[in-house]
mmCIF file of C-alpha atoms and ligand atoms in Angstrom:
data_model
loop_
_atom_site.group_PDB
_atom_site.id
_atom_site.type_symbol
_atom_site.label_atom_id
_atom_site.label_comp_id
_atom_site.label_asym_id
_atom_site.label_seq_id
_atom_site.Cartn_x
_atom_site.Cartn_y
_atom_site.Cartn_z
ATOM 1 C CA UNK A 34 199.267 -127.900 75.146
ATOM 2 C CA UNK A 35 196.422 -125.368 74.899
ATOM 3 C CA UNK A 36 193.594 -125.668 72.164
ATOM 4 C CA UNK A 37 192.157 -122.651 70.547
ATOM 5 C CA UNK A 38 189.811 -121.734 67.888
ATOM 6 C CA UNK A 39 189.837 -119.632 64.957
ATOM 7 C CA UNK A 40 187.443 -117.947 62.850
ATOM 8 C CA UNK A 41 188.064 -118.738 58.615
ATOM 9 C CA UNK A 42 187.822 -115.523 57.723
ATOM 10 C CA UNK A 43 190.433 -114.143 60.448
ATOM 11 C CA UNK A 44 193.363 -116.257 58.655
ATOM 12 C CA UNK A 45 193.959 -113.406 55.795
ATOM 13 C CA UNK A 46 194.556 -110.918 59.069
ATOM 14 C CA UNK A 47 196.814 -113.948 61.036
ATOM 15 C CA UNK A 48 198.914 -114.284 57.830
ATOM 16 C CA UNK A 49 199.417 -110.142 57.047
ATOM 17 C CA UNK A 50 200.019 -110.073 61.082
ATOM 18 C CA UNK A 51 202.825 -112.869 60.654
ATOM 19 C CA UNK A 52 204.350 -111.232 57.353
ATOM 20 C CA UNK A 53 205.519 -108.390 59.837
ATOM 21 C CA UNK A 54 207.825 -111.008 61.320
ATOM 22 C CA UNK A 55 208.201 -113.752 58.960
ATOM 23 C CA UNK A 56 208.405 -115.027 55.012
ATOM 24 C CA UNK A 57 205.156 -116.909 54.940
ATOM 25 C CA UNK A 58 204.481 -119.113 52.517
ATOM 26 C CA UNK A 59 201.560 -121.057 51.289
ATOM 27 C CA UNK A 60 198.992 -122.984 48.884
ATOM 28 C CA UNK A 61 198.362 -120.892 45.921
ATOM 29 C CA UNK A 62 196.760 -121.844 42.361
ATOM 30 C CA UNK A 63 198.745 -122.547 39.662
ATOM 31 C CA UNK A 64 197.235 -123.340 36.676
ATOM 32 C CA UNK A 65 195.038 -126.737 37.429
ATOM 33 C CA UNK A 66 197.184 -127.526 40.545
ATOM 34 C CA UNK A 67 198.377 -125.623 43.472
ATOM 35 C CA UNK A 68 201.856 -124.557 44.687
ATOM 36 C CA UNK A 69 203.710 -123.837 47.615
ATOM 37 C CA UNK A 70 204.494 -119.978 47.314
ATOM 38 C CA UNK A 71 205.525 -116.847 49.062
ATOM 39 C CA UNK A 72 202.442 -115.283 49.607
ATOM 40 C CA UNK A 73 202.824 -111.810 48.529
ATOM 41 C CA UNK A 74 199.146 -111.384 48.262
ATOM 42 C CA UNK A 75 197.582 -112.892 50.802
ATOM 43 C CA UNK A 76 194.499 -113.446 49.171
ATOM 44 C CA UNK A 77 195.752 -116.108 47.053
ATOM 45 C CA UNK A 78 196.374 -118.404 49.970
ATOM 46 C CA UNK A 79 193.874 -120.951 49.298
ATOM 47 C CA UNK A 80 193.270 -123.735 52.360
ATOM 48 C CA UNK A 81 191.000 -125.491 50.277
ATOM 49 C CA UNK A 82 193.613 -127.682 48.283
ATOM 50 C CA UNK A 83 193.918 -131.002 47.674
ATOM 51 C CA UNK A 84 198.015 -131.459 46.813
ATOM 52 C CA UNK A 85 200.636 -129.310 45.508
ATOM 53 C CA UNK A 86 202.580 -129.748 42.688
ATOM 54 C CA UNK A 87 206.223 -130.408 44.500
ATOM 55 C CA UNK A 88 206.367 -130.918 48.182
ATOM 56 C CA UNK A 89 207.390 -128.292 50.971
ATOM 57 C CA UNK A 90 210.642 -130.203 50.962
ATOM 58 C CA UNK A 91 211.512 -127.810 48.747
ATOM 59 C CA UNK A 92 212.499 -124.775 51.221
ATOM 60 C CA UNK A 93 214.414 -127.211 53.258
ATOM 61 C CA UNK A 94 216.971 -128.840 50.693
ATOM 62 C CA UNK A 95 216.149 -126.870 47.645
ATOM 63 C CA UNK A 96 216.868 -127.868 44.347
ATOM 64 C CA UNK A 97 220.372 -126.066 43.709
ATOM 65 C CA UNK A 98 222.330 -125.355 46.577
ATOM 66 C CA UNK A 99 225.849 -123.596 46.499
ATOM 67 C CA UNK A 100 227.906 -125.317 49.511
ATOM 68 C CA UNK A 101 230.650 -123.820 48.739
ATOM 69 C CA UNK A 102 233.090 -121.170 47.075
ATOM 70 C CA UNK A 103 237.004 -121.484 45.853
ATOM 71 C CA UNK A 104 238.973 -118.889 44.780
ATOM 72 C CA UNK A 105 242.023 -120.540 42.321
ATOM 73 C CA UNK A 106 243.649 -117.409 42.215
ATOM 74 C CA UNK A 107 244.322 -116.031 45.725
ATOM 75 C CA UNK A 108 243.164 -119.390 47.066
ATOM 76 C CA UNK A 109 240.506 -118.841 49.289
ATOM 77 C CA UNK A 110 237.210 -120.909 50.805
ATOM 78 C CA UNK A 111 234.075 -119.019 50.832
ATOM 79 C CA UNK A 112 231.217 -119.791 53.519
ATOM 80 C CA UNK A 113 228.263 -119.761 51.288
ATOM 81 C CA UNK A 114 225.754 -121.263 54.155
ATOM 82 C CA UNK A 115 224.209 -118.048 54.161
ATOM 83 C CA UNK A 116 223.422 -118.145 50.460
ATOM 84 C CA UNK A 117 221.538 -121.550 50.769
ATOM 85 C CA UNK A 118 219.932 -120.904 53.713
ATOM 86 C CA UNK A 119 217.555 -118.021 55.260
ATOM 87 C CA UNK A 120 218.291 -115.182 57.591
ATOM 88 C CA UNK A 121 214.303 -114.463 58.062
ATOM 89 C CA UNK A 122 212.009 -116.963 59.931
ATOM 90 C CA UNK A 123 210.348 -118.463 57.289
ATOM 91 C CA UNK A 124 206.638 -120.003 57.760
ATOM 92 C CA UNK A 125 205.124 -122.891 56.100
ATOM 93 C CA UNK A 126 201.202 -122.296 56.123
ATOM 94 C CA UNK A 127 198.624 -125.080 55.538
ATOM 95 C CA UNK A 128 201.023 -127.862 55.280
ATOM 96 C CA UNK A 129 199.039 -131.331 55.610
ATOM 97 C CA UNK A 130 200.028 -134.259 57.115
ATOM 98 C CA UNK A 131 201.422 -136.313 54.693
ATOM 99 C CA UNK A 132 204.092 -133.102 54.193
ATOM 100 C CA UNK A 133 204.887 -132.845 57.568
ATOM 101 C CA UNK A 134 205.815 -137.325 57.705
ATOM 102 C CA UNK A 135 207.821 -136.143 54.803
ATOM 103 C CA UNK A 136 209.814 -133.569 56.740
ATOM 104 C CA UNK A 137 209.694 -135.620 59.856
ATOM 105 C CA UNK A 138 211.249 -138.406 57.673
ATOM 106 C CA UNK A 139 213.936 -135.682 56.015
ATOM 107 C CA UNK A 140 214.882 -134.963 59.808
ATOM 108 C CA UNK A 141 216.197 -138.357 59.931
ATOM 109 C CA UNK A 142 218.169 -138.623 56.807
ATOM 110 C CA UNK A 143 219.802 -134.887 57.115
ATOM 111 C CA UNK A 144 219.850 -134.827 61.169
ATOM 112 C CA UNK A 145 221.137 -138.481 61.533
ATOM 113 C CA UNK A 146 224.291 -139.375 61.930
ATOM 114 C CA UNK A 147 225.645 -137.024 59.863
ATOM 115 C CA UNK A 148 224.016 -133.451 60.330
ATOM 116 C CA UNK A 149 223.674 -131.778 57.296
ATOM 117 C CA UNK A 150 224.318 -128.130 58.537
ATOM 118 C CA UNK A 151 222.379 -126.567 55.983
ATOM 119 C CA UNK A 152 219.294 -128.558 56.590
ATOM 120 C CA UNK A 153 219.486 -127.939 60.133
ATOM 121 C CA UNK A 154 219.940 -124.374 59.635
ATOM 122 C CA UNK A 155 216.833 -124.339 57.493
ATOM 123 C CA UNK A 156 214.551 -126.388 59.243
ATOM 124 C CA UNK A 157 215.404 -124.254 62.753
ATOM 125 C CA UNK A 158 213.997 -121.399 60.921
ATOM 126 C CA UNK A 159 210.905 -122.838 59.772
ATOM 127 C CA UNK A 160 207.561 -122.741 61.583
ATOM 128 C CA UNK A 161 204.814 -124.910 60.150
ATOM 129 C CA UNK A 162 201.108 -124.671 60.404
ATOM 130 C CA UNK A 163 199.817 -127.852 59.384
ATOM 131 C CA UNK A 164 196.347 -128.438 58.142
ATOM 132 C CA UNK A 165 194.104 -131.547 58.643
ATOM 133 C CA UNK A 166 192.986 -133.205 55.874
ATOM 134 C CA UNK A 167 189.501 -134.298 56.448
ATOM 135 C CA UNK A 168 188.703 -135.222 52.975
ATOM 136 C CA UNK A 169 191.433 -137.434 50.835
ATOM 137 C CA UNK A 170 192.959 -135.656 47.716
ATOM 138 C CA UNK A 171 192.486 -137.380 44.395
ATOM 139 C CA UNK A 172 195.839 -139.437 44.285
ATOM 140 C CA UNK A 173 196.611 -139.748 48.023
ATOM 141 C CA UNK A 174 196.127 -142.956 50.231
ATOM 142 C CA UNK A 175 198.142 -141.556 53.229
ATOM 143 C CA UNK A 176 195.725 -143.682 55.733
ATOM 144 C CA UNK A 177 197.211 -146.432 54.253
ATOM 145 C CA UNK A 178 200.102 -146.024 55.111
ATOM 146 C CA UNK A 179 199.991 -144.302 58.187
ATOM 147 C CA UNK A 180 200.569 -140.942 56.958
ATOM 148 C CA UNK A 181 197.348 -139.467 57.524
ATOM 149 C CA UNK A 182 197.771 -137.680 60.971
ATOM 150 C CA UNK A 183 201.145 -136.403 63.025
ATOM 151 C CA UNK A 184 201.775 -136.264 66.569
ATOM 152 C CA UNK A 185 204.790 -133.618 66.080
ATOM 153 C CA UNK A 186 206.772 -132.056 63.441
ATOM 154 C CA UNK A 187 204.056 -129.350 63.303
ATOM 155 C CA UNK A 188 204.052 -125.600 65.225
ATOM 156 C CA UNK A 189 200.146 -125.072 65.300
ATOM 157 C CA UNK A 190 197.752 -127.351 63.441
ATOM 158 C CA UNK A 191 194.954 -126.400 62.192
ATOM 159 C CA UNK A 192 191.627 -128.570 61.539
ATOM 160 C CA UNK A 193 188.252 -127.683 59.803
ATOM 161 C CA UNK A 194 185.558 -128.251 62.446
ATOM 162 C CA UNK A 195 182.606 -126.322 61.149
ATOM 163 C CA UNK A 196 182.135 -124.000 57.971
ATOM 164 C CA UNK A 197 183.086 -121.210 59.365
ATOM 165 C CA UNK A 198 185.866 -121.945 62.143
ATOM 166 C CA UNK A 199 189.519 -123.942 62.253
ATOM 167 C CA UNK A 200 189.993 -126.104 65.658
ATOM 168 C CA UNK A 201 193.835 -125.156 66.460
ATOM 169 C CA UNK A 202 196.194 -127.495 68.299
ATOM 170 C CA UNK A 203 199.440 -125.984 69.380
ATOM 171 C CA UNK A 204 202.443 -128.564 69.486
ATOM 172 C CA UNK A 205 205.612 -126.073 70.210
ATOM 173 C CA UNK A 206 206.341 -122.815 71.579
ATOM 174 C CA UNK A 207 207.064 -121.669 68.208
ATOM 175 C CA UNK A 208 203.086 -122.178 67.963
ATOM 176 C CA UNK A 209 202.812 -120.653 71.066
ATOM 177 C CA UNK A 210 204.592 -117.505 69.508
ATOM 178 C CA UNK A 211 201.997 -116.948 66.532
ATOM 179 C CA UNK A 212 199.434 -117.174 69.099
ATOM 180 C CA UNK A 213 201.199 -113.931 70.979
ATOM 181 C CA UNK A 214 201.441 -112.229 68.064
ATOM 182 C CA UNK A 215 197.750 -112.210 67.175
ATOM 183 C CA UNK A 216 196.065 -113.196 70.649
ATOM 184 C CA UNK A 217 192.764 -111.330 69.414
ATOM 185 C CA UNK A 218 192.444 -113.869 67.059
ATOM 186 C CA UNK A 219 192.477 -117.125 69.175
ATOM 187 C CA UNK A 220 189.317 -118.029 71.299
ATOM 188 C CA UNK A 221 189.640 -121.105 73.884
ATOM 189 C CA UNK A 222 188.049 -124.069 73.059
ATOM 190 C CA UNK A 223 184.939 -124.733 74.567
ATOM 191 C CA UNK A 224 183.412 -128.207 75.191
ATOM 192 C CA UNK A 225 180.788 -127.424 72.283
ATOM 193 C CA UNK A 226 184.472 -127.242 70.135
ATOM 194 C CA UNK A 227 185.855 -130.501 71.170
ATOM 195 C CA UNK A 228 182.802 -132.184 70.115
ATOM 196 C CA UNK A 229 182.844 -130.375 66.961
ATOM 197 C CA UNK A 230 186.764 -131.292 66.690
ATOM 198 C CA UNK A 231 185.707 -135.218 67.117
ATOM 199 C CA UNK A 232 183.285 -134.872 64.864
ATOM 200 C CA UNK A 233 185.760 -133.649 62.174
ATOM 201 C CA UNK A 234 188.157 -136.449 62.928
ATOM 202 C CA UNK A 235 185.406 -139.063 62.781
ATOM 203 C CA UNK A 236 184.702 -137.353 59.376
ATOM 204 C CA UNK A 237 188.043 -137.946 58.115
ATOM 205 C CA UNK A 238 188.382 -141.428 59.642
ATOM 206 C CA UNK A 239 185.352 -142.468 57.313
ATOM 207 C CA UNK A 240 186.498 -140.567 54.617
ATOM 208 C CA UNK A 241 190.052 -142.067 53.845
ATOM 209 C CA UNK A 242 189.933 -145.501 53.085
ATOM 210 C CA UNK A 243 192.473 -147.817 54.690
ATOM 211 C CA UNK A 244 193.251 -149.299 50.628
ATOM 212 C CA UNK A 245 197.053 -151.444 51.856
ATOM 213 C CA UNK A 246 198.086 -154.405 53.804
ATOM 214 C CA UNK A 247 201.972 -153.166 54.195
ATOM 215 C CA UNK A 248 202.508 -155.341 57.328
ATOM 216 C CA UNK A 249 204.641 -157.999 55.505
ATOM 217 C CA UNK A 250 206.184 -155.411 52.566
ATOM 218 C CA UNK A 251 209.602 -155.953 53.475
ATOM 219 C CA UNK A 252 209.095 -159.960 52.990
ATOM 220 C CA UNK A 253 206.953 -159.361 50.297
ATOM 221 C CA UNK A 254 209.460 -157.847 48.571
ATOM 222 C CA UNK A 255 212.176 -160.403 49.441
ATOM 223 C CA UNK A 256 209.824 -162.705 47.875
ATOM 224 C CA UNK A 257 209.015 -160.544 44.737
ATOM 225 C CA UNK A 258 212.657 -159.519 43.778
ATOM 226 C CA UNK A 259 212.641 -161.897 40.876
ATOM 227 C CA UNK A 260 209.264 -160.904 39.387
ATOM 228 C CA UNK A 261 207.988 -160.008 35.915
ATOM 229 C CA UNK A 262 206.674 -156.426 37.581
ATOM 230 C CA UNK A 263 209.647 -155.348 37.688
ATOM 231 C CA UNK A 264 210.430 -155.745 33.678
ATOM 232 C CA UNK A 265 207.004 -154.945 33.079
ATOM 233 C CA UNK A 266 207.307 -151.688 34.876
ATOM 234 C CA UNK A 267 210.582 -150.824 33.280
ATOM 235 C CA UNK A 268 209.716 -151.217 29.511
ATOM 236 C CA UNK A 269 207.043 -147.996 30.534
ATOM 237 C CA UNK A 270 209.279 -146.293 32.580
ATOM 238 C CA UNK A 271 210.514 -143.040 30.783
ATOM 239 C CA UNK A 272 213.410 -142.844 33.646
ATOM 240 C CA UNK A 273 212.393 -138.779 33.584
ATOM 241 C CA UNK A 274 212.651 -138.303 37.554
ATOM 242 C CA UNK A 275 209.202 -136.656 37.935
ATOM 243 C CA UNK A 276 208.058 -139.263 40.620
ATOM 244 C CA UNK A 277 211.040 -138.587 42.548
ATOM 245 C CA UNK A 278 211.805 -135.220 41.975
ATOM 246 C CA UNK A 279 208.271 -134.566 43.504
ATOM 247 C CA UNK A 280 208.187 -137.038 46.459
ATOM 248 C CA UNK A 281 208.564 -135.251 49.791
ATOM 249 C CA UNK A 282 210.510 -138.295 50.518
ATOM 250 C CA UNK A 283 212.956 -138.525 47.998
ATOM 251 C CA UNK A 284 216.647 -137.109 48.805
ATOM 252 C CA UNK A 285 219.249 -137.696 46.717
ATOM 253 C CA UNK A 286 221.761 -135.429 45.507
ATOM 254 C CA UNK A 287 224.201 -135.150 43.323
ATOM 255 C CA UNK A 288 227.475 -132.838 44.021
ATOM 256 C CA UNK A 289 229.234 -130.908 40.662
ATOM 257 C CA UNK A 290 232.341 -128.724 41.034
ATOM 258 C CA UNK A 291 231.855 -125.727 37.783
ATOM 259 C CA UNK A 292 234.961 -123.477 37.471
ATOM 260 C CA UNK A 293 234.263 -119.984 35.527
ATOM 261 C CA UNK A 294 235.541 -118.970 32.734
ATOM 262 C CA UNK A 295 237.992 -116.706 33.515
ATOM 263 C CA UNK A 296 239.228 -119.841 35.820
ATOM 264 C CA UNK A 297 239.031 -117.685 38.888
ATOM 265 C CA UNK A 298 236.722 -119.523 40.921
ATOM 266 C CA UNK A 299 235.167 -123.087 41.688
ATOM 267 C CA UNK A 300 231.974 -123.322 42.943
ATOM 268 C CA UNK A 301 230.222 -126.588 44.587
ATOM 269 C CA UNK A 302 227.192 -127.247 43.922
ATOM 270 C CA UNK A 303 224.491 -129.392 45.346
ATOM 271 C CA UNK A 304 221.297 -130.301 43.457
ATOM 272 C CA UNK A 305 218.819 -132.850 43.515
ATOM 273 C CA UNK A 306 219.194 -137.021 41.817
ATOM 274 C CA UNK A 307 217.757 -139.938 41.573
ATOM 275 C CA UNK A 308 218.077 -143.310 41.173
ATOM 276 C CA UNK A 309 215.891 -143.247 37.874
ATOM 277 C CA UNK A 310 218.670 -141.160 35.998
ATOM 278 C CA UNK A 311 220.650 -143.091 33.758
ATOM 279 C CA UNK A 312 224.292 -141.629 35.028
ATOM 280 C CA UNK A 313 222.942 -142.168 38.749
ATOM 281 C CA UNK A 314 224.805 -145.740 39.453
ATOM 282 C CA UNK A 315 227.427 -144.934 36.415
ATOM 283 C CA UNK A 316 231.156 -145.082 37.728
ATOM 284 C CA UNK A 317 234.757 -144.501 36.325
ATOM 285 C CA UNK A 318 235.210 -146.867 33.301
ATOM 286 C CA UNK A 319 231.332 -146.446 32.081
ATOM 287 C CA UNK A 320 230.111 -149.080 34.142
ATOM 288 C CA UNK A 321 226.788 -148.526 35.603
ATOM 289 C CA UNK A 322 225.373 -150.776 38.740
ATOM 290 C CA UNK A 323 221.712 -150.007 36.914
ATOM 291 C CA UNK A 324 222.236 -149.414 33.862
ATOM 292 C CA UNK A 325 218.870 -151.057 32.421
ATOM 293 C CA UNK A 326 215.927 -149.172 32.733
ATOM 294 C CA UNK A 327 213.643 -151.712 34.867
ATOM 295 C CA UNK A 328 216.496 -152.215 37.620
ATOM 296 C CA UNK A 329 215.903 -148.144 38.115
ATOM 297 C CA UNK A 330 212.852 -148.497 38.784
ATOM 298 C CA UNK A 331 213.170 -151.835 41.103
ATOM 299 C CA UNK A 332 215.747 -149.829 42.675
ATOM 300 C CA UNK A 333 213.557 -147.077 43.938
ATOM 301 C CA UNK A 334 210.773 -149.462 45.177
ATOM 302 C CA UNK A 335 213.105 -151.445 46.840
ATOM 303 C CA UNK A 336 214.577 -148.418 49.025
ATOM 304 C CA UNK A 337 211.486 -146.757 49.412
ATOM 305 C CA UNK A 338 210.129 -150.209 50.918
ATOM 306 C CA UNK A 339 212.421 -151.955 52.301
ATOM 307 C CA UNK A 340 215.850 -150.098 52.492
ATOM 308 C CA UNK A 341 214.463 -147.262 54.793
ATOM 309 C CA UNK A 342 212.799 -149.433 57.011
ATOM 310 C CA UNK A 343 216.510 -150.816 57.775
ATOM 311 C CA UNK A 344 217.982 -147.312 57.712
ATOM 312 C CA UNK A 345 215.537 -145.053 59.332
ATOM 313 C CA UNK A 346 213.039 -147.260 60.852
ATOM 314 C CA UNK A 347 209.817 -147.013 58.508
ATOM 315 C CA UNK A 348 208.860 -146.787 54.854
ATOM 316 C CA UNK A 349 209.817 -143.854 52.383
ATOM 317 C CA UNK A 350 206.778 -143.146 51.786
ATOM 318 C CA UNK A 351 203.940 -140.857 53.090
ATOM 319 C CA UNK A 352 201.454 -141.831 50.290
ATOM 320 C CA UNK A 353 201.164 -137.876 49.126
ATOM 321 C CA UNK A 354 200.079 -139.516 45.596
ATOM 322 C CA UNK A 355 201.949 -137.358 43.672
ATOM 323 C CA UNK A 356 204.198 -139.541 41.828
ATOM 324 C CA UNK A 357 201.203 -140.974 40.499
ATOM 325 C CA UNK A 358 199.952 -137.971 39.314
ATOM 326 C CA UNK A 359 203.623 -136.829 37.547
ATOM 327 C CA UNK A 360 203.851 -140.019 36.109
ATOM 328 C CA UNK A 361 203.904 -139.882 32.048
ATOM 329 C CA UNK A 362 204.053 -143.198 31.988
ATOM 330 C CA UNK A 363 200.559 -143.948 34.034
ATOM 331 C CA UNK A 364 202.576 -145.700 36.863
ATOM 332 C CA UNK A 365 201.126 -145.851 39.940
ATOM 333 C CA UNK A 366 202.797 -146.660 43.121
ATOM 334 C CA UNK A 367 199.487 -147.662 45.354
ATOM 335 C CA UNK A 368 198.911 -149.942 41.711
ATOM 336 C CA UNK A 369 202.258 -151.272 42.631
ATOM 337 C CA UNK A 370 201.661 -151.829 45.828
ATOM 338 C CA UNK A 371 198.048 -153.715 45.425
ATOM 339 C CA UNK A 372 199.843 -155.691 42.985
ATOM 340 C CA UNK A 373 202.684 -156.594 45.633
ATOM 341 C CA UNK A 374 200.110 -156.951 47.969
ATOM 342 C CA UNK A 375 198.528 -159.774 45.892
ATOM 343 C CA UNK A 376 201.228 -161.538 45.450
ATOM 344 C CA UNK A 377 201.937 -161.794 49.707
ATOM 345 C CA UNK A 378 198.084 -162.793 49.498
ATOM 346 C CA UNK A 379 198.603 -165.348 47.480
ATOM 347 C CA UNK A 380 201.468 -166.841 48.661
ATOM 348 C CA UNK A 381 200.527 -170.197 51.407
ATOM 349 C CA UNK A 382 203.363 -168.752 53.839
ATOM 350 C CA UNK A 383 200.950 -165.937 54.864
ATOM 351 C CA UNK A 384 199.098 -168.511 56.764
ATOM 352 C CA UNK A 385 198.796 -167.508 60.181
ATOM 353 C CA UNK A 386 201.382 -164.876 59.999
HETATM 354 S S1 SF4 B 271 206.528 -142.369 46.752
HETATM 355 FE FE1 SF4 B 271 204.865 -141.224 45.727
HETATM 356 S S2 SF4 B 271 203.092 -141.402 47.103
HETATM 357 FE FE2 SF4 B 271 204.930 -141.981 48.279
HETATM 358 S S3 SF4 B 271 205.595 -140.082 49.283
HETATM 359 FE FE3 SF4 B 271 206.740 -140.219 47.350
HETATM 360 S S4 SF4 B 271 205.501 -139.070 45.849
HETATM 361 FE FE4 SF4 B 271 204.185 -139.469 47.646
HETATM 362 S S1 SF4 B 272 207.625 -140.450 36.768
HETATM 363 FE FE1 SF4 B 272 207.041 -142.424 35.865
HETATM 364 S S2 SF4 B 272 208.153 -142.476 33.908
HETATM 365 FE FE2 SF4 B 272 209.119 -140.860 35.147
HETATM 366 S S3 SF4 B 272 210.797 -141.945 36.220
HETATM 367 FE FE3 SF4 B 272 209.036 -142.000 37.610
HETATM 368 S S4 SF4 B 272 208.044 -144.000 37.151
HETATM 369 FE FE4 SF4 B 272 209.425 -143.549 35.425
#
């Protein structure tokens, strides 16, 4: 795939250029934090970030989701895929790489067995710009867990190689297209680049530390199943959902039928779960599979860890940090895992493993 270069102060012009055929959306400040946004005004994108509050998982499964329409009185299904998804190609701008393992690990859960057609749809109309991280962000440790580059699951990718200029990488002919529409834009890369481009990566290599040892997680975990972290944990836990309701990982959903008033129509709706909500494992007859706080909480580590590894072939996790940073409670999820971590360490059966 070709390699260009851009010029910082061009993006403004690339974005205006790309609202002409797409919804683009971006990093904008909110508050103390940044959030993913339509940008209106393009001079609120801001590049510079260091996380957003939620993750871009957002505009692929969003929050409330209408599936589907019933009419009780003439009895009639409504197709309401249109309403919950997007007729307009939408772009994702600036997305970094522990967003794009998120969606990369999304494609597996909604495009697995079981496609989820409104996911698909979604996702087919989304072109994403990634953005290299080549500093860490204050609750991240991505490199830790592997999360800190991507090989696909971006369109064009874009990585800070001098004050003044973004090193571009295109990875689809959907990045392909954005370079058509604004070819004046785009210079090729010249040798003097690709140094500058190594340079950058050697930057960020030295930059994020390497904080984990997840090799043995799974039968760490095995090990640690009976442990006082997990009660420990669970008196603090608040069960409020903010860790998982901002994880780019995270997927669950619940599904609630509400009829209107006039008992004329029933509307499905999907919105987002998760295993920390009380009424998440609660069945017919009031029983509930975890109904005391710390097995929430044990629950989510364990699938996060262990379960997906089984299920989709690696860890739910792109260490993104934000749980750690929506966590009332002060929990802390790289904590966690140090703490997990020790105990492997410490165990004699890691000799010569
Ligand atoms: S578990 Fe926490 S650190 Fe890991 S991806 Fe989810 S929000 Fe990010
Ligand atoms: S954000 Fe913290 S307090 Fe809230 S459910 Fe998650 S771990 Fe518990």
């Amino acid at each position: 795939m070709p390699t260009y270069t851009i010029r910082k102060d061009e993006i403004p012009k690339l974005v205006e250029t790309l609202k002409e055929k797409y919804e683009v959306y971006g990093p904008v400040p909110r508050r103390t934090s940044h959030v993913f946004d339509k940008l209106d005004d393009v001079s609120k994108l801001d590049l510079d970030y260091d996380s957003t509050i939620m993750s871009p998982k957002k505009y692929l499964t969003p929050n409330r989701q209408v599936l589907m329409r019933v009419g009780l009185k003439e009895t009639t299904l409504e197709d309401t895929a249109n309403e919950s998804t997007m007729d307009t190609p939408r772009i994702l701008f600036g997305v970094h790489a522990c967003d794009i393992n998120g969606i990369l690990f999304l494609d597996k859960v909604f495009g697995g067995k079981y496609q989820d057609v409104y996911y698909a749809s979604n996702r087919e109309n989304t072109t994403i710009v990634g953005l290299n991280c080549i500093s860490p962000c204050k609750y991240g440790f991505c490199r830790s867990v592997d999360k800190n580059y991507v090989f696909e699951g971006y369109d064009l990718f874009l990585t800070e190689v001098s004050d003044t200029h973004y090193y571009v990488h295109v990875g689809t002919p959907k990045g392909d297209r954005i370079i058509t529409y604004a070819p004046e834009l785009f210079s090729e890369t010249s040798i003097g680049d690709n140094d500058l481009f190594k340079t950058a990566l050697r930057k960020k290599h030295e930059n994020h530390p390497d904080e984990l040892y997840l090799d043995y997680i799974h039968e760490t975990l095995d090990m640690a199943w009976d442990d006082e972290i997990w009660d420990e944990l669970g008196e603090l836990c608040m069960n409020c959902g903010s860790c998982a309701m901002t994880c780019p990982t995270c997927y669950c959903f619940d599904v609630e039928d509400d009829v209107d008033l006039s008992l004329s129509t029933v509307e499905r709706t999907r919105k987002w779960d998760t295993c920390l909500f009380h009424d998440f494992a609660l069945v017919a007859g009031n029983h509930n599979f975890r109904g005391h706080p710390p097995s929430r909480l044990k629950y989510r580590f364990y699938h996060k860890f262990r379960a997906a590894i089984h299920d989709h072939g690696e860890i739910a996790c792109t260490g993104c940090g934000r749980c750690i940073e929506a966590c009332p409670a002060g929990i802390s999820i790289k904590d966690v895992l140090h703490r997990l971590q020790d105990y492997w360490a410490s165990s004699p059966t890691v000799t010569g493993g």
